[in-house]
Amino acid sequence: MNFAHLVWNEWMKVLRKRRLHVVLAILVVLMVVFSYAELQTAHVLARQIGTSDWHARLQQQLANATNRLHNPFLSDAEKAAIQANISIGQYELAHNINPYAPGAPGFMRTFMDQGMSLLVPLLVTVLAADMVSSEVSGGTVKLLLTRGVSRTRVLASKLAALGLLVALLFLAIAVSAYGVAGLFFGYSGFGLPVIIGFHSLPNGTVDVSHVQLIPQWEYLWMSYGCGFFASLSVACLAFMVSTLVRSTASSMGIMMAALVAGALLTTLANRWTAAKYLPVVNLRLSNYLNGSPPPLEGMTFLFSVTVLAVSALAAVAVSFAVFARRDFLG
Amino acid sequence: MAEQPVLRVEGLRKRVRGRWLVDGVTFDVCPGEVFGFLGPNGAGKTTTIRMLVGLVKPTAGRVVIDGMDLAQQPLAALRQVGCIVENPDLYPYLTGYENLLLFAQMQGPQAVARIDTVARWLHLSERLHDKVGTYSLGMRQRLGIAQALLGAPKLLILDEPSNGLDPPGIRDLRHFLRQLASQGMAVLVSSHLLAEVELLCDRVAFIRDGRVVRSGTVQALLQETAGEVEWQVDPLATARSVLARFACGEVLPGRPGALLCPMAADAVPAAVAALAAAGCQVRAVAPRRLTLEDVFLATTGGGGSL
């Protein structure tokens, strides 16, 4: 009974559960809906502006953003966000980079940048929330823990399988986004330039000293990597909740409430800066790449990575400590 | 008992939130015997079994399996045990074979090699590649037993194994378990169905409110327990006063020409002799067949049913 066998066992269970199949089906449906919506948006905009020329569209957006800057109700941070967008737009105009260039790779990029705020962590939660609780509620934990394999190894094999599962989810996101969006926008565009390195400062100005152009495929690697890292952290938290509670429904409920609360905190309560220590507001790591200001003041890439790593490790430690001592009284 | 017991349970106790679920359970199970662990639902059978397989930590007491203390060498001790705790819970979304493979892999290659043999023993081969979700409860019970046998255990623990089996299934299971015992395996069976256990077990322990209230071989328990004996005897009045000396209750008139006397089976020869000495003519003595249920009721003073 070496460890690889245990992980293989867990992997087999995960693959055969209906849960995974449902999540994959949801992904494909979402890709179709979002692709169609994006296509429609482009059509409507083209009709309103009177031309499908991207220069015109970008200029319209820039004018719009500049107007919003004069809104007296904006905080400095919000002004910085708008300022950053304007700078990026101007840079794109100056260097003749079409930010709306259609193509499946561009869609993949938007999906991950936006999806990490809620959608992707929710899917991760759906997959992770029943890793342990399903064994308890299904009664199979009684067999799993009486086969002469230590509880620590059993739990470790589950954690390893969960890591693989998150990787599978990201592969599925990439493949389904590329495959489905390609039907709408074509499959080319990995080589298109993407600007990174804008750094918006809390006082509302934008630091352009680190701006650089990279090909889109490189950006995709970075943003999917960031998403994967943040998702692993979410998975560890969900895994902990799953070892603490008995039923999958409650473990999923707790995690979803936490994720939605995190998403709300960043938009509604952005003056409560202590919230930056919560892992759920640190999930959008790729924002640090594309120049959006941090959701709360004082957050940097390194800060967010640290918060996510520390909370994941703490969650794993709690899971193992609780699981090793727990009485399974039925 | 000359043999070294495979399972030794000493003074096992478990306290949960101020309540003693198990409060002093002691018994041994030897190789080659089927041991019945009996009691009403809620008496502490399942909690005890969960402690035997390491799912619950005892508050006090010791479990020794094949000479290994469960608290000190839990993994080595558990490798000698196959078990079903409560229901035969398996993964419904996997096939029977995949379920067996999963648990066999946790126990090593020799367990994997036994899958086909064990499946054949339990008549599972035909539907082994169907999903367990489509199995009947009886089939799941058999699959659970197959799973428990994969590791060629020295001790087999089955919690309420006859749940969900039809009468022929119960009979097959009984033969099967007796056969395992005859090959030297120690089998611990818990049940609340006494009639069925009586045919299966060599020894039993009764548990009630977390304590073992009585234990012994099935035969001895039946012998020791007073049952009713019907005496067809003349004259009735004399016989009644003679029998009263041997009775452990009131001697009552039975059918015409007969008396019903509650007494131990052991006491019958002495009573016959006494009646003869008193000049009574004994035409027939018919002990009513005792069951373990009578033993249990006598032990617990008739309080509470099973």
XYZ file of C-alpha atoms in Angstrom:
636
model
C 0.000 0.000 0.000
C 2.315 2.679 -1.162
C 1.220 6.281 -1.306
C 0.779 6.339 -5.088
C -1.872 3.616 -4.778
C -3.769 5.657 -2.228
C -3.705 8.723 -4.459
C -4.780 6.593 -7.404
C -7.722 5.327 -5.332
C -8.817 8.852 -4.480
C -8.345 9.943 -8.067
C -10.570 7.113 -9.294
C -13.311 8.136 -6.870
C -13.082 11.772 -7.888
C -13.258 10.976 -11.595
C -16.271 8.711 -11.210
C -18.365 11.044 -9.098
C -21.178 12.824 -10.820
C -20.001 16.058 -9.191
C -17.033 16.410 -11.533
C -19.134 15.664 -14.600
C -21.618 18.361 -13.602
C -18.864 20.932 -13.088
C -17.401 20.159 -16.515
C -20.824 20.454 -18.126
C -21.377 23.794 -16.372
C -18.053 25.018 -17.753
C -18.970 24.238 -21.342
C -22.386 25.877 -20.979
C -20.818 28.976 -19.427
C -18.274 29.243 -22.221
C -21.040 29.176 -24.818
C -23.074 31.792 -22.965
C -20.127 34.125 -22.381
C -18.810 33.791 -25.922
C -22.221 34.565 -27.348
C -22.619 37.531 -24.976
C -19.246 38.927 -25.951
C -20.030 38.567 -29.618
C -23.349 40.369 -29.163
C -21.689 43.164 -27.166
C -19.207 43.766 -29.957
C -22.049 43.903 -32.523
C -24.121 46.334 -30.463
C -21.135 48.591 -29.777
C -20.186 48.628 -33.427
C -23.727 49.696 -34.307
C -23.780 52.431 -31.654
C -20.385 53.879 -32.520
C -21.137 53.512 -36.191
C -17.965 51.673 -37.029
C -16.312 48.410 -36.088
C -12.919 50.121 -36.026
C -11.330 49.403 -32.648
C -9.611 52.817 -32.543
C -12.976 54.487 -32.417
C -14.241 52.147 -29.728
C -11.174 52.619 -27.555
C -11.305 56.409 -27.949
C -14.950 56.351 -26.924
C -14.055 54.364 -23.843
C -11.228 56.739 -22.963
C -13.510 59.765 -23.254
C -16.041 58.013 -21.113
C -13.427 57.214 -18.451
C -12.100 60.771 -18.436
C -15.609 62.073 -17.763
C -16.031 59.684 -14.865
C -12.837 60.992 -13.297
C -14.674 64.244 -12.488
C -17.234 62.429 -10.385
C -16.815 63.986 -6.893
C -17.981 60.840 -5.075
C -15.031 58.738 -6.184
C -12.384 57.706 -3.681
C -8.736 58.079 -4.524
C -8.455 54.357 -5.081
C -11.355 54.375 -7.527
C -9.814 57.325 -9.328
C -6.554 55.409 -9.506
C -8.374 52.484 -11.104
C -9.862 54.718 -13.775
C -6.557 56.496 -14.248
C -4.827 53.167 -14.769
C -7.378 52.158 -17.393
C -6.897 55.461 -19.191
C -3.127 55.060 -19.187
C -3.398 51.561 -20.573
C -5.803 52.723 -23.267
C -3.539 55.575 -24.261
C -0.569 53.254 -24.397
C -2.516 50.845 -26.583
C -3.544 53.632 -28.932
C -0.010 54.939 -29.141
C 1.455 51.514 -29.863
C -1.364 50.393 -32.141
C -2.406 47.441 -29.926
C -6.008 46.354 -30.352
C -7.326 45.388 -26.890
C -10.541 44.057 -28.433
C -8.745 41.843 -30.931
C -11.082 38.875 -31.213
C -9.840 35.343 -30.758
C -10.124 32.407 -28.443
C -6.878 33.209 -26.549
C -8.210 36.676 -25.704
C -11.394 35.083 -24.421
C -9.371 32.670 -22.285
C -7.564 35.629 -20.796
C -10.731 37.596 -19.973
C -12.397 34.519 -18.523
C -9.566 33.863 -16.076
C -9.036 37.532 -15.112
C -12.738 37.960 -14.352
C -13.512 34.432 -13.218
C -11.059 34.407 -10.339
C -13.172 36.926 -8.463
C -15.915 34.372 -7.812
C -16.754 31.822 -10.483
C -13.580 29.717 -10.507
C -13.245 29.622 -6.689
C -16.878 28.495 -6.525
C -16.209 25.617 -8.907
C -13.136 24.677 -6.866
C -15.296 24.707 -3.740
C -17.905 22.456 -5.322
C -15.169 19.926 -6.057
C -13.283 20.212 -2.765
C -16.161 20.468 -0.318
C -17.024 16.778 -0.351
C -13.514 15.295 -0.337
C -13.763 14.215 3.296
C -17.366 14.920 4.295
C -18.739 12.553 1.641
C -16.773 9.672 3.178
C -18.208 10.486 6.583
C -21.795 10.941 5.439
C -21.584 7.929 3.122
C -20.145 5.743 5.878
C -17.163 4.683 3.769
C -14.788 6.359 6.214
C -15.329 3.287 8.411
C -13.604 1.137 5.809
C -11.046 3.693 4.762
C -9.702 4.037 8.295
C -9.745 0.364 9.251
C -7.568 -1.001 6.443
C -4.325 -0.603 8.339
C -3.358 2.688 6.697
C -2.742 5.629 9.013
C -5.229 8.459 9.078
C -2.489 10.906 8.134
C -1.694 8.994 4.964
C -5.347 8.632 4.053
C -5.887 12.363 4.413
C -2.638 13.187 2.601
C -3.701 11.056 -0.354
C -6.974 12.949 -0.482
C -5.162 16.276 -0.418
C -2.872 15.160 -3.230
C -5.866 14.029 -5.292
C -7.501 17.404 -4.656
C -4.415 19.181 -5.987
C -4.614 17.071 -9.148
C -8.325 17.793 -9.362
C -7.767 21.564 -9.293
C -5.161 21.126 -12.019
C -7.701 19.145 -14.037
C -10.249 21.925 -13.547
C -7.806 24.498 -14.895
C -7.001 22.315 -17.865
C -10.732 21.957 -18.478
C -11.241 25.728 -18.237
C -8.430 26.384 -20.712
C -9.562 23.712 -23.160
C -13.266 24.548 -23.005
C -12.636 28.304 -23.247
C -10.345 27.847 -26.228
C -12.514 25.239 -27.905
C -15.845 27.026 -27.495
C -14.693 30.622 -27.987
C -12.798 29.555 -31.092
C -16.106 28.687 -32.740
C -17.191 32.308 -32.242
C -13.952 34.277 -32.647
C -11.463 31.980 -34.378
C -8.600 30.100 -32.849
C -5.682 32.441 -33.485
C -4.207 35.154 -31.302
C -1.671 33.537 -28.988
C 1.004 35.853 -30.315
C -0.906 39.132 -29.841
C 0.851 41.609 -27.558
C -0.421 42.245 -24.044
C 0.688 45.141 -21.883
C 1.653 44.459 -18.311
C 3.420 46.405 -15.589
C 1.101 49.359 -15.015
C 1.160 50.122 -11.356
C -1.560 52.350 -9.997
C -0.645 54.222 -6.854
C -3.056 54.990 -4.003
C -2.826 58.740 -4.719
C -4.496 58.236 -8.089
C -1.452 58.361 -10.321
C -0.046 55.579 -12.446
C 3.523 54.355 -12.430
C 4.537 53.343 -15.956
C 8.198 52.639 -15.294
C 7.786 48.833 -15.484
C 5.443 48.685 -18.462
C 6.303 46.039 -21.014
C 4.741 44.097 -23.843
C 4.562 40.333 -23.762
C 2.912 37.864 -26.130
C -0.536 36.714 -25.088
C 0.471 33.065 -24.539
C 2.990 34.211 -21.955
C 0.355 36.307 -20.216
C -1.990 33.303 -20.235
C 0.623 31.138 -18.533
C 1.081 33.773 -15.857
C -2.581 34.446 -15.223
C -3.572 30.756 -15.238
C -0.632 30.093 -12.927
C -1.807 32.822 -10.548
C -5.353 31.454 -10.709
C -4.124 27.938 -10.038
C -2.154 29.051 -7.005
C -5.097 31.001 -5.557
C -7.433 28.092 -6.317
C -5.170 25.674 -4.475
C -5.490 27.924 -1.467
C -9.280 27.937 -1.788
C -9.187 24.157 -2.173
C -7.197 23.800 1.064
C -9.709 25.970 2.926
C -12.630 23.970 1.546
C -10.766 20.768 2.425
C -10.461 21.930 6.021
C -14.150 22.783 6.235
C -14.883 19.387 4.706
C -12.970 17.615 7.483
C -14.633 19.707 10.174
C -18.271 19.231 9.252
C -20.277 16.092 8.680
C -22.309 16.888 5.599
C -21.196 17.991 2.184
C -24.083 20.436 1.953
C -22.996 22.395 4.993
C -19.335 22.364 4.040
C -20.204 23.736 0.621
C -22.549 26.309 2.139
C -19.883 27.593 4.513
C -17.266 27.950 1.785
C -19.638 29.624 -0.655
C -20.744 32.113 1.974
C -17.088 32.932 2.644
C -16.293 33.416 -1.050
C -19.324 35.598 -1.719
C -18.579 37.606 1.423
C -15.033 38.130 0.154
C -16.255 39.324 -3.219
C -18.720 41.690 -1.547
C -16.147 43.017 0.892
C -13.860 44.168 -1.889
C -16.604 46.108 -3.614
C -18.847 47.316 -0.787
C -16.560 47.733 2.172
C -13.349 48.823 0.544
C -12.612 51.275 3.352
C -12.202 48.462 5.884
C -8.600 47.759 5.078
C -8.070 45.080 7.750
C -10.075 42.808 5.454
C -6.949 42.488 3.336
C -5.765 39.727 5.682
C -8.674 37.519 4.638
C -7.652 34.988 2.001
C -10.910 35.405 0.098
C -10.140 39.013 -0.906
C -6.681 38.058 -2.188
C -7.744 35.692 -4.941
C -7.345 37.946 -7.971
C -3.596 37.696 -8.316
C -3.576 38.389 -12.043
C -4.923 41.881 -11.311
C -1.417 42.757 -10.227
C -0.268 41.896 -13.751
C -2.772 43.885 -15.723
C -2.549 47.101 -13.780
C -5.879 47.143 -11.927
C -5.409 48.700 -8.517
C -5.535 46.327 -5.526
C -9.015 45.799 -4.091
C -7.915 47.214 -0.735
C -5.190 49.644 0.154
C -1.826 48.182 1.114
C -2.126 44.991 -0.911
C 0.686 43.917 -3.205
C 1.342 40.775 -5.208
C 3.708 39.457 -2.575
C 1.264 40.302 0.202
C -1.567 38.400 -1.472
C 0.616 35.398 -2.241
C 1.738 35.312 1.394
C -1.810 35.543 2.769
C -2.960 32.746 0.451
C -0.003 30.508 1.267
C -0.232 31.022 5.014
C -3.979 30.405 5.140
C -3.628 27.282 2.987
C -0.926 25.863 5.247
C -2.920 26.701 8.359
C -6.012 25.038 6.879
C -4.052 21.887 6.046
C -2.530 21.800 9.535
C -5.968 22.093 11.153
C -7.379 19.381 8.860
C -4.667 16.890 9.776
C -4.779 17.694 13.494
C -8.563 17.268 13.674
C -8.756 14.203 11.437
C -6.087 12.291 13.348
C -7.872 12.680 16.683
C -11.485 12.528 15.710
C -13.881 9.831 16.978
C -16.112 8.444 14.255
C -19.140 7.623 16.358
C -21.546 7.432 13.470
C -9.222 -22.239 26.559
C -5.769 -23.371 25.646
C -5.572 -21.262 22.534
C -4.326 -17.716 22.517
C -7.351 -15.516 21.799
C -7.259 -13.484 18.576
C -9.222 -10.690 20.180
C -8.976 -9.710 23.812
C -11.162 -6.925 25.107
C -10.491 -5.755 28.648
C -12.615 -3.314 30.598
C -13.515 -1.229 27.593
C -15.311 2.014 28.414
C -16.325 5.051 26.417
C -17.708 8.291 27.735
C -19.255 10.844 25.401
C -20.562 14.145 26.729
C -20.840 12.867 30.274
C -22.651 9.667 29.350
C -21.095 6.202 29.444
C -22.003 4.637 26.091
C -19.902 1.608 26.919
C -19.231 0.904 30.555
C -17.050 -2.104 31.121
C -16.961 -4.637 28.312
C -14.646 -7.634 28.620
C -14.524 -10.721 26.408
C -12.220 -12.885 24.308
C -12.654 -14.373 20.864
C -10.565 -17.423 19.984
C -9.501 -18.781 16.598
C -12.071 -21.072 15.073
C -15.039 -19.805 17.003
C -18.004 -17.667 16.120
C -18.695 -15.256 18.926
C -22.030 -13.493 19.249
C -22.169 -10.003 20.644
C -25.787 -9.536 21.520
C -28.016 -6.866 22.870
C -30.860 -4.537 22.054
C -30.346 -1.565 19.779
C -28.628 1.233 21.644
C -26.975 -1.075 24.161
C -23.481 -0.098 23.000
C -22.755 -2.852 20.488
C -21.790 -0.580 17.641
C -19.791 1.809 19.817
C -17.854 -1.182 21.137
C -17.204 -2.439 17.619
C -16.060 1.009 16.540
C -13.541 0.903 19.379
C -12.371 -2.546 18.271
C -11.447 -1.210 14.832
C -9.922 2.077 15.945
C -12.665 4.415 14.735
C -13.330 5.541 18.298
C -10.733 5.914 21.025
C -11.701 4.155 24.260
C -11.879 6.278 27.397
C -10.491 3.313 29.314
C -9.649 -0.316 28.704
C -7.608 -2.288 26.245
C -8.136 -3.987 22.893
C -5.549 -6.608 21.945
C -5.705 -8.131 18.482
C -3.461 -11.106 17.758
C -1.193 -10.069 20.616
C -0.909 -6.452 19.488
C -2.329 -3.630 21.555
C -4.607 -1.528 19.354
C -3.535 1.675 21.096
C 0.168 1.042 20.520
C 0.308 -0.721 17.149
C -2.971 0.264 15.536
C -1.953 -0.361 11.931
C -0.361 -3.777 12.421
C -3.296 -4.831 14.602
C -5.896 -3.644 12.085
C -4.243 -5.574 9.268
C -5.418 -8.733 11.030
C -9.033 -7.564 10.977
C -11.733 -7.517 8.338
C -14.893 -5.713 9.293
C -18.275 -4.335 8.444
C -19.354 -1.639 10.884
C -23.085 -0.965 10.879
C -24.190 -0.872 7.255
C -22.096 -2.275 4.421
C -21.344 1.224 3.123
C -19.437 1.193 -0.139
C -19.078 3.642 -3.015
C -22.358 3.466 -4.945
C -20.902 5.208 -8.007
C -18.196 2.567 -8.460
C -18.630 -1.030 -9.575
C -18.355 -3.920 -7.145
C -14.977 -4.785 -8.589
C -13.675 -1.223 -8.284
C -14.789 -1.110 -4.663
C -12.927 -4.323 -3.920
C -9.878 -3.132 -5.841
C -9.802 0.113 -3.897
C -9.735 -1.562 -0.517
C -7.472 -4.364 -1.700
C -4.886 -1.844 -2.831
C -4.836 -0.351 0.636
C -3.845 -3.771 1.961
C -1.257 -4.811 -0.570
C -0.791 -6.968 -3.667
C -1.777 -10.247 -2.011
C -5.195 -8.729 -1.257
C -5.545 -7.623 -4.888
C -4.777 -11.181 -5.991
C -7.598 -12.498 -3.798
C -10.355 -10.330 -5.323
C -11.623 -12.942 -7.788
C -11.523 -15.775 -5.266
C -13.392 -13.809 -2.628
C -15.965 -12.602 -5.157
C -16.580 -16.206 -6.181
C -17.025 -17.311 -2.563
C -19.783 -14.771 -2.103
C -21.443 -15.400 -5.476
C -20.698 -11.901 -6.696
C -18.857 -12.760 -9.900
C -21.856 -12.337 -12.147
C -22.591 -8.726 -11.246
C -19.132 -7.702 -10.140
C -18.822 -5.101 -12.877
C -22.155 -3.416 -12.212
C -22.360 -0.245 -10.175
C -22.938 -0.857 -6.486
C -25.771 1.681 -6.554
C -27.797 -0.914 -8.475
C -27.166 -3.714 -5.942
C -29.811 -4.954 -3.533
C -29.092 -4.624 0.175
C -28.351 -8.332 0.328
C -25.783 -8.041 -2.468
C -24.188 -5.049 -0.798
C -23.996 -7.067 2.407
C -22.183 -9.833 0.517
C -19.892 -7.325 -1.161
C -19.120 -5.880 2.263
C -18.186 -9.338 3.542
C -16.067 -9.921 0.431
C -14.277 -6.681 1.145
C -13.688 -7.731 4.750
C -12.097 -11.004 3.626
C -9.682 -9.486 1.109
C -6.844 -9.180 3.576
C -7.158 -12.824 4.745
C -7.883 -11.567 8.263
C -7.492 -13.603 11.439
C -10.471 -11.800 12.909
C -13.669 -11.029 11.054
C -16.013 -8.506 12.650
C -19.531 -8.290 11.254
C -22.065 -5.859 12.658
C -25.639 -7.068 12.108
C -24.644 -9.128 9.062
C -28.109 -10.525 8.421
C -29.645 -7.103 7.783
C -31.250 -7.105 4.391
C -30.781 -10.829 3.765
C -33.723 -13.076 2.982
C -34.078 -16.380 4.880
C -32.114 -18.448 2.356
C -29.472 -15.720 2.335
C -29.247 -15.876 6.115
C -28.838 -19.628 5.971
C -26.092 -19.346 3.340
C -24.324 -16.720 5.418
C -24.506 -18.978 8.465
C -22.933 -21.878 6.597
C -20.320 -19.585 5.139
C -19.311 -18.137 8.500
C -19.205 -21.595 10.108
C -16.950 -22.683 7.281
C -14.608 -19.734 7.827
C -14.484 -20.560 11.529
C -13.716 -24.190 10.798
C -10.692 -22.970 8.836
C -9.460 -21.223 11.973
C -10.783 -17.703 11.566
C -12.208 -15.946 14.597
C -15.575 -14.395 13.808
C -17.304 -11.749 15.897
C -20.921 -11.159 14.991
C -23.137 -8.571 16.586
C -26.853 -8.934 16.403
C -30.130 -8.138 18.036
C -31.787 -11.161 16.436
C -31.190 -13.880 19.010
C -32.859 -16.779 17.256
C -30.495 -16.524 14.355
C -27.391 -16.166 16.485
C -28.275 -19.244 18.476
C -27.710 -21.396 15.402
C -24.549 -19.587 14.385
C -22.510 -18.883 17.477
C -20.407 -20.999 19.791
C -20.264 -18.400 22.515
C -22.164 -15.220 23.174
C -22.022 -12.162 25.387
C -25.112 -10.156 26.233
C -24.624 -6.430 26.443
C -27.099 -4.076 28.015
C -26.702 -0.393 28.863
C -23.048 -0.595 27.923
C -22.174 -3.575 30.121
C -21.716 -7.259 29.459
C -24.431 -8.763 31.646
C -23.813 -12.414 30.842
C -21.574 -14.525 28.672
C -20.764 -18.130 28.001
C -21.215 -20.890 25.452
C -24.661 -21.043 23.938
C -25.113 -24.565 25.248
C -24.166 -23.715 28.836
C -26.396 -20.659 28.875
C -29.354 -22.697 27.687
C -28.593 -25.391 30.272
C -28.264 -23.008 33.157
C -31.371 -21.084 32.426
C -34.646 -22.190 33.947
C -37.241 -23.010 31.399
C -40.635 -24.519 31.748
C -40.961 -28.271 31.990
C -44.268 -29.987 31.435
C -44.892 -32.977 33.706
C -47.612 -35.539 32.980
C -47.828 -37.164 36.319
C -50.209 -38.850 38.783
C -51.383 -37.868 41.341
C -51.226 -34.192 40.635
C -51.499 -32.903 44.205
C -48.518 -34.899 45.517
C -46.470 -34.177 42.410
C -47.122 -30.495 42.781
C -45.693 -30.357 46.283
C -42.660 -32.452 45.265
C -41.944 -30.356 42.198
C -42.197 -27.145 44.204
C -38.854 -28.106 45.814
C -37.151 -27.992 42.393
C -39.037 -25.088 40.888
C -37.682 -21.611 40.694
C -41.168 -20.200 40.461
C -44.710 -21.258 41.034
C -45.812 -24.686 39.794
C -48.967 -24.230 37.757
C -51.522 -26.608 36.330
C -51.045 -27.125 32.607
C -53.132 -29.216 30.256
C -55.440 -31.762 31.927
C -53.318 -34.219 33.882
C -50.177 -32.098 33.565
C -48.189 -29.562 35.567
C -45.992 -26.730 34.294
C -42.910 -26.235 36.407
C -40.327 -23.481 35.813
C -36.982 -25.146 36.486
C -33.505 -25.700 35.115
C -33.038 -28.623 32.741
C -30.243 -29.876 35.003
C -32.722 -30.484 37.790
C -35.010 -32.824 35.845
C -33.338 -36.195 36.775
C -33.375 -35.345 40.459
C -37.016 -34.338 40.250
C -37.912 -37.598 38.504
C -36.223 -39.569 41.260
C -37.971 -37.546 43.962
C -41.344 -38.047 42.326
C -40.763 -41.787 42.084
C -39.765 -41.872 45.743
C -42.966 -40.053 46.631
C -44.973 -42.690 44.780
C -45.908 -40.606 41.778
C -46.154 -42.067 38.300
C -44.390 -39.975 35.714
C -45.885 -40.555 32.287
C -43.982 -37.894 30.340
C -41.532 -35.058 30.911
C -41.364 -32.441 28.171
C -39.027 -29.524 28.584
C -40.183 -26.617 26.469
C -37.337 -25.771 24.075
C -35.408 -22.780 25.358
C -34.080 -20.041 23.193
C -31.407 -17.434 23.765
C -34.223 -14.985 24.092
C -35.375 -16.765 27.243
C -31.802 -16.602 28.516
C -31.622 -12.924 27.832
C -34.962 -12.184 29.413
C -34.049 -14.247 32.471
C -30.748 -12.387 32.763
C -32.233 -8.940 32.543
C -35.249 -9.767 34.636
C -37.565 -9.504 31.705
C -37.170 -5.751 31.492
C -37.135 -4.388 27.976
C -37.519 -6.385 24.828
C -35.017 -6.918 22.097
